Each structure stands twice: as C-alpha cells, then as structure tokens.
Coordinates of C-alpha atoms in Angstrom, one line a residue:
M1 CA -70.6 24.2 -19.6
D2 CA -71.6 27.7 -18.7
T3 CA -75.3 27.9 -18.0
S4 CA -75.4 31.6 -17.0
P5 CA -77.7 33.7 -19.2
A6 CA -76.0 35.7 -22.0
P7 CA -75.5 39.4 -21.2
S8 CA -78.0 41.7 -22.6
P9 CA -76.8 44.1 -25.4
A10 CA -77.0 47.0 -22.9
D11 CA -74.7 45.1 -20.5
Q12 CA -72.3 44.4 -23.4
E13 CA -72.0 48.1 -24.1
N14 CA -72.1 49.4 -20.5
W15 CA -68.4 48.8 -19.9
R16 CA -67.6 51.5 -22.3
L17 CA -69.4 54.0 -20.1
T18 CA -68.1 52.9 -16.7
H19 CA -64.5 51.8 -17.2
L20 CA -61.8 53.5 -15.1
G21 CA -60.3 55.5 -17.9
R22 CA -63.6 57.1 -18.8
L23 CA -64.4 57.9 -15.2
L24 CA -60.9 59.4 -14.7
G25 CA -61.4 61.5 -17.8
H26 CA -64.8 62.8 -16.6
A27 CA -63.3 63.5 -13.2
L28 CA -60.4 65.4 -14.7
R29 CA -62.6 67.5 -16.9
R30 CA -64.9 68.3 -14.0
F31 CA -62.0 69.3 -11.8
D32 CA -60.4 71.5 -14.4
E33 CA -63.7 73.2 -15.2
R34 CA -64.2 74.0 -11.5
V35 CA -60.6 75.3 -11.3
L36 CA -61.2 77.6 -14.2
V37 CA -64.5 78.9 -12.7
L38 CA -62.7 79.6 -9.5
M39 CA -59.8 81.4 -11.3
A40 CA -62.3 83.5 -13.2
R41 CA -63.7 84.7 -9.9
N42 CA -60.4 85.4 -8.3
V43 CA -60.0 89.1 -7.8
D44 CA -56.2 88.9 -8.0
V45 CA -56.4 87.6 -11.6
P46 CA -56.1 90.4 -14.1
L47 CA -59.5 91.4 -15.4
A48 CA -58.8 90.5 -19.0
L49 CA -57.7 87.0 -18.0
S50 CA -60.6 86.6 -15.7
N51 CA -62.9 87.6 -18.5
L52 CA -61.3 85.1 -20.8
A53 CA -61.7 82.3 -18.2
A54 CA -65.3 83.3 -17.5
R55 CA -66.1 83.2 -21.3
A56 CA -64.5 79.7 -21.6
Q57 CA -61.7 81.1 -23.8
V58 CA -59.2 79.6 -21.4
G59 CA -59.5 75.9 -21.4
A60 CA -57.9 72.8 -20.0
A61 CA -55.1 73.0 -22.6
H62 CA -54.1 76.3 -21.2
I63 CA -54.0 74.7 -17.7
H64 CA -51.2 72.5 -19.1
I65 CA -48.9 75.4 -19.2
T66 CA -49.9 76.5 -15.7
R67 CA -49.4 72.9 -14.4
H68 CA -46.2 72.1 -16.2
L69 CA -44.1 75.3 -16.6
A70 CA -41.4 75.4 -14.1
V71 CA -41.4 78.6 -12.0
G72 CA -37.8 79.3 -13.2
G73 CA -38.8 78.6 -16.9
S74 CA -38.7 75.7 -19.2
R75 CA -37.7 75.0 -22.7
L76 CA -40.6 74.4 -25.1
T77 CA -39.6 70.8 -25.7
E78 CA -39.4 70.2 -21.9
L79 CA -42.8 71.8 -21.4
A80 CA -44.4 69.8 -24.2
H81 CA -43.0 66.6 -22.9
S82 CA -44.1 67.2 -19.4
A83 CA -47.7 68.1 -20.6
G84 CA -47.8 65.1 -23.0
M85 CA -48.3 67.3 -26.0
S86 CA -46.5 67.8 -29.3
K87 CA -44.0 70.6 -29.5
Q88 CA -46.1 72.4 -32.1
A89 CA -49.3 72.2 -30.1
M90 CA -47.5 73.5 -27.0
G91 CA -45.9 76.2 -29.1
D92 CA -49.4 77.4 -30.2
L93 CA -50.5 77.5 -26.5
V94 CA -47.4 79.4 -25.5
D95 CA -48.0 81.9 -28.4
Q96 CA -51.5 82.5 -27.0
C97 CA -50.4 82.8 -23.4
E98 CA -47.6 85.1 -24.5
A99 CA -50.2 87.3 -26.2
W100 CA -52.2 87.3 -23.0
G101 CA -49.2 88.4 -21.0
L102 CA -48.8 85.2 -19.0
V103 CA -45.5 84.1 -20.3
T104 CA -42.5 85.4 -22.3
R105 CA -39.8 83.7 -24.2
E106 CA -36.3 84.5 -23.0
A107 CA -32.7 83.5 -23.9
D108 CA -31.6 80.3 -22.2
P109 CA -28.6 81.1 -20.1
R110 CA -27.3 77.5 -20.6
D111 CA -27.6 77.5 -24.4
A112 CA -27.5 80.7 -26.5
R113 CA -29.4 79.0 -29.3
A114 CA -32.3 78.0 -27.1
R115 CA -35.2 79.9 -25.6
R116 CA -37.0 79.4 -22.3
V117 CA -40.6 80.0 -21.7
C118 CA -41.0 81.9 -18.4
F119 CA -43.8 83.3 -16.4
T120 CA -44.3 87.1 -16.4
P121 CA -45.3 88.8 -13.2
T122 CA -48.9 88.5 -14.4
G123 CA -48.3 84.8 -15.1
L124 CA -47.1 84.4 -11.5
D125 CA -50.3 86.0 -10.3
W126 CA -52.2 83.5 -12.6
L127 CA -50.1 80.6 -11.1
Q128 CA -51.1 81.7 -7.6
A129 CA -54.7 81.9 -8.6
F130 CA -54.4 78.4 -10.0
R131 CA -52.9 77.2 -6.8
D132 CA -55.7 78.7 -4.8
A133 CA -58.3 77.3 -7.1
V134 CA -56.8 73.8 -7.0
A135 CA -56.8 73.9 -3.2
Q136 CA -60.5 74.9 -3.1
A137 CA -61.5 72.4 -5.8
E138 CA -59.7 69.7 -3.8
A139 CA -61.4 70.8 -0.6
E140 CA -64.8 70.6 -2.4
F141 CA -63.9 67.1 -3.7
R142 CA -63.1 66.0 -0.1
E143 CA -66.4 67.5 1.1
E144 CA -68.4 65.8 -1.6
V145 CA -66.9 62.3 -1.3
G146 CA -65.7 62.4 2.3
D147 CA -62.2 62.5 3.7
N148 CA -61.6 58.7 3.7
V149 CA -62.6 58.3 0.1
A150 CA -60.7 61.3 -1.0
T151 CA -57.6 60.0 0.8
V152 CA -57.9 56.6 -0.8
V153 CA -58.4 58.1 -4.2
A154 CA -55.4 60.3 -3.8
I155 CA -53.2 57.4 -2.6
G156 CA -54.5 55.2 -5.4
L157 CA -53.9 57.8 -8.1
E158 CA -50.5 58.6 -6.8
A159 CA -49.5 54.9 -6.9
Y160 CA -51.0 54.4 -10.3
A161 CA -49.4 57.6 -11.8
G162 CA -46.1 56.7 -10.3
G163 CA -46.0 53.6 -12.5
A164 CA -46.1 55.7 -15.6

C-alpha cells in the first residue's frame, strides 16, 4: 500500500509546463527570435529585408525556407517535406519570399513539368546572414550555459533527432 501523500493539484499540472517537448519548443522559439534579431542588424542584408525582420514581418516560418532550401534549389514538395509543412503552406511562404526577392521559381532541368525554388543573389546574401546569425546565437548559447552543457545538449539533440 502506497502511503506517500497525494500530489497537490499544482504538482499534477506542473508536468505540462516542464516536460521536454515544451522546453524544446521554448528554446527553439528563443533561438529563432535571436537569429532574426541578428539578421535584422546585419549590414549585408538588404535594407528592405532588414526592416521586415526588425518589424517582426519575417518569422520562424520564413526561417524554414532558409533552413531547408538547398543552395542548388529544391522542388516545392521536397522543401515542404524537409520543413515538415504542407505543400500549400510552403507555397504561401515561397510566394512571400519570391515577392521579397529571396527566391525565384525556375524550370527543373530534370523534369520540364516541374519547377524548382532557388535562391536569388539577394537570397544567398540572406542565407549568409542566417549562417552568421546562427553562429552568433550558438556562441551566445554556449556562453550562457557553458561549453560542457552546450556540448551535451548538442550531442543529445543530435542523437534524438537522428532517431526521427
């Protein structure tokens, strides 16, 4: 017979605030927000895009294109799959990024019926700004939690993500 006291109502609800998935979600949002702030401040990012990022018009969803679009281009279906989004939602993001001059749709040399989403020269500048911002955000993370913890987190996340 269990004689331990029953958990309080607060303890029964606390797990929803502290479970790993929620913490990972908060950490990802914080990281992406920091990356966008750094990109907005990057002098190599075209001013119009920098202004969009600074005014929170560019969000984490737009980062999906930056993260997942192959430098040589990707089909929309490949891009959507890689980002874990529907083809329609990714199509809307591509439309927006195309209007901003980050990407273009081009004929697919392997299939005349298909189109590839490709970075424009401005998009490649944006990609480099993303790379620089990610490196700085990672360095800030290491500084905040320490090298040992950052290394363990990276190894653990890599192992966990590899199982997906």
